[in-house]
Coordinates of N, CA and C in Angstrom, one line a residue:
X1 N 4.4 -15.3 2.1 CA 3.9 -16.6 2.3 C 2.4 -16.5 2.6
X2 N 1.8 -15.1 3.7 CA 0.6 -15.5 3.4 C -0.6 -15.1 2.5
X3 N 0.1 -14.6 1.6 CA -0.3 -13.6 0.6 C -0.4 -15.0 -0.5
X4 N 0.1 -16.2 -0.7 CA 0.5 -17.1 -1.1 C -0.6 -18.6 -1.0
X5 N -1.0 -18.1 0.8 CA -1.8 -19.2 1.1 C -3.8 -18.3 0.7
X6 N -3.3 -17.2 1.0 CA -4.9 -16.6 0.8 C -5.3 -16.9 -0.8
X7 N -4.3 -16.7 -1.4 CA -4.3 -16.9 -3.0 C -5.5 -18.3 -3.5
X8 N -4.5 -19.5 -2.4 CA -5.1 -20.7 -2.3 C -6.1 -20.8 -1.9
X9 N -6.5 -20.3 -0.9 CA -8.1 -20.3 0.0 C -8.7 -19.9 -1.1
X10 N -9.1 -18.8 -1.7 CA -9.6 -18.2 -2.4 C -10.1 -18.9 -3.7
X11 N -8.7 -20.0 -3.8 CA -9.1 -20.7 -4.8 C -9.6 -21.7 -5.0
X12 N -9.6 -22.3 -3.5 CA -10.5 -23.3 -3.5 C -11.8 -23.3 -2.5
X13 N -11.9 -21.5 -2.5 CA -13.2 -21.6 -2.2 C -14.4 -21.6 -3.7
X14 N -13.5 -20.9 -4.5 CA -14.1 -21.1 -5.6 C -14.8 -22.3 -6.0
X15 N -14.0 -23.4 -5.7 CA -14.7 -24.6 -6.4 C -15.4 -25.5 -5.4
X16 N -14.9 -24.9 -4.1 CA -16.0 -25.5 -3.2 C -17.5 -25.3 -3.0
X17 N -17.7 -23.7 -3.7 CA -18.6 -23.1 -3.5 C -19.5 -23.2 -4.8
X18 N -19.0 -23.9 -5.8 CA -20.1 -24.6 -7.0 C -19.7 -23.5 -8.4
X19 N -18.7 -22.4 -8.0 CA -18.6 -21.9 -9.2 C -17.5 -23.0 -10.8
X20 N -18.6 -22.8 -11.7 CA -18.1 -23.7 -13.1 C -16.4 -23.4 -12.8
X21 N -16.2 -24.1 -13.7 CA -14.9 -24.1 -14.2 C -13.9 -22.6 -15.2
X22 N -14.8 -22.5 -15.7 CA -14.8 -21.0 -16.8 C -14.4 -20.2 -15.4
X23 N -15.9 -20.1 -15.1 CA -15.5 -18.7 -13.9 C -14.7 -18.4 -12.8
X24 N -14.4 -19.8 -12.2 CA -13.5 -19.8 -11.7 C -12.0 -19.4 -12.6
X25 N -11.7 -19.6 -13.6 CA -10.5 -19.1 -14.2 C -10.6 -17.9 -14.5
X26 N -11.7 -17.8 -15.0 CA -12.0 -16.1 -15.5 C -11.3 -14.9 -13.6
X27 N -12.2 -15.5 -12.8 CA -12.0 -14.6 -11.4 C -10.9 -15.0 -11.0
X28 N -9.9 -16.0 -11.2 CA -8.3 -15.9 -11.3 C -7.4 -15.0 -11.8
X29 N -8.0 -15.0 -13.1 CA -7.6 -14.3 -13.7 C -7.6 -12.3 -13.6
X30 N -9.0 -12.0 -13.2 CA -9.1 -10.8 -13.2 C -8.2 -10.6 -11.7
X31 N -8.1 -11.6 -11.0 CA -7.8 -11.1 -9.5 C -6.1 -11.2 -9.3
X32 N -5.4 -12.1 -10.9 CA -4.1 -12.1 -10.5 C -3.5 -10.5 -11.7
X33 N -4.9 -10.0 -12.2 CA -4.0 -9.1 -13.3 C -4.3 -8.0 -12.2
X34 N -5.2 -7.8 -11.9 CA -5.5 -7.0 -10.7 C -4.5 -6.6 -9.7
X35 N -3.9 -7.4 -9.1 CA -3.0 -7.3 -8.5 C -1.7 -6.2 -8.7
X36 N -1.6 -7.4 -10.1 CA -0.2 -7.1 -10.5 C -0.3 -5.8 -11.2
X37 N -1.5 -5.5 -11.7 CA -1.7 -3.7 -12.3 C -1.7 -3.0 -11.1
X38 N -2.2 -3.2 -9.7 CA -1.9 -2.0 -8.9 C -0.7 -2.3 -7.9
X39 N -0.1 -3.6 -7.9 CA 0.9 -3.8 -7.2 C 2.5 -3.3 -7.7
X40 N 2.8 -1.7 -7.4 CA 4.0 -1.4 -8.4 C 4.9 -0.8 -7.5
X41 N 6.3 -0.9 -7.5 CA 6.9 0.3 -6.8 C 8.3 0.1 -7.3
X42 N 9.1 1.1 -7.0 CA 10.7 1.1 -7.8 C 11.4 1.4 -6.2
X43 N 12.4 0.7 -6.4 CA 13.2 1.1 -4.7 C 14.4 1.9 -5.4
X44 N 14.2 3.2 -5.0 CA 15.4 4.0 -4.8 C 16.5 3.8 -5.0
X45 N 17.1 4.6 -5.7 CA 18.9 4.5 -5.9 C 19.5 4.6 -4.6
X46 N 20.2 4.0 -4.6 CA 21.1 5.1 -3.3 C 20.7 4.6 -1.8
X47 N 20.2 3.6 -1.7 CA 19.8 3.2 -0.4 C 20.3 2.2 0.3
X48 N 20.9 1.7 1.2 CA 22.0 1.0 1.6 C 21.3 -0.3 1.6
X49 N 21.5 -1.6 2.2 CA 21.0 -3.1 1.9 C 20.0 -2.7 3.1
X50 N 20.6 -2.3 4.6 CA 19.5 -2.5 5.2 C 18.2 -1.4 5.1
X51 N 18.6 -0.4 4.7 CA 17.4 0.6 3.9 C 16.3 0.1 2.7
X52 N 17.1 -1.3 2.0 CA 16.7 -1.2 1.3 C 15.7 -2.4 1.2
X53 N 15.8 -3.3 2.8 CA 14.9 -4.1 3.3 C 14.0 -3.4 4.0
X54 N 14.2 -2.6 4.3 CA 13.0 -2.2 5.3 C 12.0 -1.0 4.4
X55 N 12.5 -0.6 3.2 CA 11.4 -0.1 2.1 C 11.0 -1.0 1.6
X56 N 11.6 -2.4 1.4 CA 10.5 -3.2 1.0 C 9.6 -3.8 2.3
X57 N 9.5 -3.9 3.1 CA 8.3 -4.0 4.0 C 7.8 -3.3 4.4
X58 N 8.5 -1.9 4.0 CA 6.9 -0.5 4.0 C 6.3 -0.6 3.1
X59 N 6.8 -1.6 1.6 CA 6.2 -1.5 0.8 C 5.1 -3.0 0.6
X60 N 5.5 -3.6 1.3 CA 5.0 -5.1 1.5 C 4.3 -5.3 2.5
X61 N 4.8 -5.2 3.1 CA 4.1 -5.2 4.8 C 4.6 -6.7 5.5
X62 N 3.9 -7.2 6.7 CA 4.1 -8.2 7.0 C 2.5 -9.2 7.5
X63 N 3.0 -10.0 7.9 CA 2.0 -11.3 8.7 C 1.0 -10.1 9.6
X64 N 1.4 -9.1 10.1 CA 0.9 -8.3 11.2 C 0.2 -7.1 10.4
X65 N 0.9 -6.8 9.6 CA 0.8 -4.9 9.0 C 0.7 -4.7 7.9
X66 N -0.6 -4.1 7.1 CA -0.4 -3.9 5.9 C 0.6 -3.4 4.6
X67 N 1.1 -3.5 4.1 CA 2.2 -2.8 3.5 C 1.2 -1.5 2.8
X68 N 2.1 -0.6 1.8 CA 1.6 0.1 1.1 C 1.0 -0.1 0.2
X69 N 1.2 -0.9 -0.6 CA 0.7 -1.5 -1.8 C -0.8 -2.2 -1.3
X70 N -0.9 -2.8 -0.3 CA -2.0 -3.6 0.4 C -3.1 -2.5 0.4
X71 N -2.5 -1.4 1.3 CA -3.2 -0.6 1.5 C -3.9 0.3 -0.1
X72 N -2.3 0.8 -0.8 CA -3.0 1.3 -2.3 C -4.6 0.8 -2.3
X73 N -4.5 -0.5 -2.6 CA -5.2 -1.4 -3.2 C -6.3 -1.1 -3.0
X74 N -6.5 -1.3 -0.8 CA -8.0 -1.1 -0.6 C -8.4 0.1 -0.9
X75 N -7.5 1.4 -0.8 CA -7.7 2.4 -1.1 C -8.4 2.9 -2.7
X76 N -7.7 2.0 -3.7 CA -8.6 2.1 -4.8 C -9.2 1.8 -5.2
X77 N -9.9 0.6 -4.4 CA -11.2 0.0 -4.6 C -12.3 0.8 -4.0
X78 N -12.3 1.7 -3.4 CA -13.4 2.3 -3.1 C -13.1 4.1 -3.4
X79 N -12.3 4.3 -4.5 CA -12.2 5.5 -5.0 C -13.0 5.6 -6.4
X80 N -13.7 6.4 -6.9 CA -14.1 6.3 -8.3 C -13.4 5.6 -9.6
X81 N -14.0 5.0 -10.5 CA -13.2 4.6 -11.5 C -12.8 6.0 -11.8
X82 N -13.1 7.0 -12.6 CA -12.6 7.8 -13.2 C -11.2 8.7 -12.5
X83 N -11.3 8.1 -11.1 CA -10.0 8.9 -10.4 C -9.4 8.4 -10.3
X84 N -9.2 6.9 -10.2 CA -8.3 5.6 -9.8 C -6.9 6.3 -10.7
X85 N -6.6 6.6 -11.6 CA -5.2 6.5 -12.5 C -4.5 7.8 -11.7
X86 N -5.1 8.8 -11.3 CA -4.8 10.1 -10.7 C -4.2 9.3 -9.4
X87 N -5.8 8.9 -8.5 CA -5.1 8.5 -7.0 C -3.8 7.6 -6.6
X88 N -3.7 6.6 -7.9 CA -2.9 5.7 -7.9 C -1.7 6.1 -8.5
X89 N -1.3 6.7 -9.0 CA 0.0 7.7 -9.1 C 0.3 8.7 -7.6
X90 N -0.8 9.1 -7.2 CA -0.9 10.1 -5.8 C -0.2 9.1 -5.0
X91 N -0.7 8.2 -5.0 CA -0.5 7.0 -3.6 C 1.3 6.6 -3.6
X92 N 1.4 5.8 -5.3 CA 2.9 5.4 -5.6 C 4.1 6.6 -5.7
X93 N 3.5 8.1 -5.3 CA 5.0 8.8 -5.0 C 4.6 9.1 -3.6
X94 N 3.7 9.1 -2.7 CA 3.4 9.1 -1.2 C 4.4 8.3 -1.2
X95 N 3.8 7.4 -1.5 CA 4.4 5.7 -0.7 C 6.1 5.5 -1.1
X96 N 6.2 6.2 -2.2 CA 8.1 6.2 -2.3 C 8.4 7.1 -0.9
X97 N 7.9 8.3 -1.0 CA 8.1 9.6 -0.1 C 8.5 9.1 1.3
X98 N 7.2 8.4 1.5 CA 7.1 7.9 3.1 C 8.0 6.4 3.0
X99 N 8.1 6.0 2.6 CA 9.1 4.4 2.4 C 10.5 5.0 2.6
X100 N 10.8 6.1 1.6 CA 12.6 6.4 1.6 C 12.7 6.7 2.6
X101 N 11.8 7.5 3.7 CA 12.1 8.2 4.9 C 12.1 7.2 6.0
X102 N 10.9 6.6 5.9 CA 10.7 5.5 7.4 C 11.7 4.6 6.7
X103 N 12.9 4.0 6.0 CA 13.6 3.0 6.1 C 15.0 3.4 6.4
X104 N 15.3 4.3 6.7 CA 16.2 4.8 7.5 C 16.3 4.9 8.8
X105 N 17.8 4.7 9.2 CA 17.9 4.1 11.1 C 17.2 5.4 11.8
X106 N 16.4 4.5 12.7 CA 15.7 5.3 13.8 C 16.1 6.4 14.5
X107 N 17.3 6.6 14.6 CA 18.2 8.3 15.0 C 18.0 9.0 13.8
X108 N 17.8 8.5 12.6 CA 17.6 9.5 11.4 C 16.4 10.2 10.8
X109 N 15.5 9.3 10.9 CA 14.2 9.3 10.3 C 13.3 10.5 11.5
X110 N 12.4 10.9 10.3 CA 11.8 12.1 10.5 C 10.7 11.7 11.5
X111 N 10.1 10.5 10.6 CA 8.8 9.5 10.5 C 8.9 8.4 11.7
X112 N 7.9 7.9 12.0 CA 8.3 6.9 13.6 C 6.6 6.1 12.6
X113 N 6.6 5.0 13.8 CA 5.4 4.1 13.1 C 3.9 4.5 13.4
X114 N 4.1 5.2 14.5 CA 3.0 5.4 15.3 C 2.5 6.9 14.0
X115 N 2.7 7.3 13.7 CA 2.9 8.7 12.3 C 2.1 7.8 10.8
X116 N 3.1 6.5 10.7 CA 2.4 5.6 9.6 C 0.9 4.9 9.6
X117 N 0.8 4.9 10.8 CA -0.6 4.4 11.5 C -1.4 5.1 11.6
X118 N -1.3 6.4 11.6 CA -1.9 7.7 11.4 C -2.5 8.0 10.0
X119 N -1.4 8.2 9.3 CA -1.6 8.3 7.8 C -2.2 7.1 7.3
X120 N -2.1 5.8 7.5 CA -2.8 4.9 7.2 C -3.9 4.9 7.2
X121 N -4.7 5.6 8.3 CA -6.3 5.4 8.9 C -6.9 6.9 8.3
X122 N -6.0 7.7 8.6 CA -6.7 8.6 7.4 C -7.2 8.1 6.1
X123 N -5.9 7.8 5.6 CA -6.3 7.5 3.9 C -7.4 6.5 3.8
X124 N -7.7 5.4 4.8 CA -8.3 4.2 4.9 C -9.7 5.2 4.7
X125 N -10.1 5.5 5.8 CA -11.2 6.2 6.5 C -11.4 7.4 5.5
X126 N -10.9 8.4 4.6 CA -10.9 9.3 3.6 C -11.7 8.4 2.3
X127 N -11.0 7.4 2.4 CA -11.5 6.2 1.2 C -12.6 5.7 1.1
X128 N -12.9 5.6 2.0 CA -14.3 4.7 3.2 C -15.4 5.5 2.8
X129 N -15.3 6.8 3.5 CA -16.6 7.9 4.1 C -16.5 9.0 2.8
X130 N -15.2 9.0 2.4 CA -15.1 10.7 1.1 C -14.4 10.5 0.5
X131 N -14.6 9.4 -0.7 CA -13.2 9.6 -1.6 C -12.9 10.4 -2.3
X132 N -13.7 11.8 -2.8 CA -13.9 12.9 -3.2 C -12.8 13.7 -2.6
X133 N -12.5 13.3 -1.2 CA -11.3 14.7 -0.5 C -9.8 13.6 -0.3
X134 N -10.0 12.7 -1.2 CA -9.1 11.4 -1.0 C -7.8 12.4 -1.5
X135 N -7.7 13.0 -2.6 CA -6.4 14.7 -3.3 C -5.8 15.1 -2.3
X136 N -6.7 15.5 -1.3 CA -6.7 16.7 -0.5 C -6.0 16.1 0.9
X137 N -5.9 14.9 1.3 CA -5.6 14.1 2.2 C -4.2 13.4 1.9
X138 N -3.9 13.1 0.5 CA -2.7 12.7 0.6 C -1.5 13.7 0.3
X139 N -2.2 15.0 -0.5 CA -1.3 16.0 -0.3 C -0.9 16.6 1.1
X140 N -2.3 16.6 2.3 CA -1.6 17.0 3.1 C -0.6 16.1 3.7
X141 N -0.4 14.9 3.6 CA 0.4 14.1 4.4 C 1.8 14.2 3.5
X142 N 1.8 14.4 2.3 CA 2.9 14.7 1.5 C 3.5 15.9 2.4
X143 N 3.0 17.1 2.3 CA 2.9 18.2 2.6 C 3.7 18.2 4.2
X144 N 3.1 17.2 4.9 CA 3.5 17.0 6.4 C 4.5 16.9 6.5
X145 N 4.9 15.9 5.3 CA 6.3 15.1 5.2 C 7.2 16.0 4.9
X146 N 7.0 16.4 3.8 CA 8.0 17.6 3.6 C 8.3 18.6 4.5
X147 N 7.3 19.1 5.4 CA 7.9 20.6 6.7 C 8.9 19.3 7.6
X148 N 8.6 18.3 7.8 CA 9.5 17.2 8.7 C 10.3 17.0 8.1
X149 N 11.3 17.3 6.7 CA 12.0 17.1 6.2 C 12.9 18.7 5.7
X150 N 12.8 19.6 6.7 CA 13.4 20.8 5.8 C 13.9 21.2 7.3

């Protein structure tokens, strides 16, 4: 929903703010294909209904918390064009990795939120200050994931 209403702000800041008509459809346009090219994910076989809610709001996020995909996003806006297709494959099997795990009941799960919060601000801040060691940052949280998982 508010992913829905920002859509609208956006759109009617456009025309409040004196941009033509063209351009304003044109920057609709690039910002609804945009989306939808980096907004991707497949939910797991095998995951029960309520597992299979709660990977979608690690994948979505909520009113409060960014999802994955949110995050992807800012993440590949500030990674080189030439690495974006690499990172963004890096990010969409992280984000399966860490989604299958944190959506399972809390006696099971390896992962806790305070862990996701963690990993988030890395990646955030890796993206920010060095997107050059942005590889090296999500393997190690892969990496993390996996010794918490053996």
């Amino acid at each position: 929903m508010e992913k829905i209403f920002l859509f609208l702000f956006f759109l009617l800041s456009l025309t409040t703010f004196g941009i033509s008509g063209a351009d304003a459809q044109d920057a609709q346009a690039s910002l609804l294909d945009s989306a939808m090219d980096q907004k991707q994910y497949t939910i797991p076989a095998g995951l029960t209904k309520n597992e299979r809610q709660w990977f979608i709001k690690f994948q979505e996020g909520n009113f409060f918390v960014d999802g994955w995909q949110d995050i992807t996003i800012s993440i590949l806006e500030k990674t080189p064009v030439a690495e974006q297709p690499k990172q963004k494959k890096l990010l969409a099997e992280l984000g399966n990795k860490i989604g299958t795990e944190w959506c399972k009941d809390n006696d099971i799960r390896k992962i806790d939120t305070d862990m996701l919060k963690i990993w988030g601000k890395q990646l955030k801040n890796t993206a920010k200050k060095n997107p050059d060691h942005l590889e090296t940052v999500l393997v190690a949280i892969s990496n993390e994931l996996d010794s918490l998982n053996q």
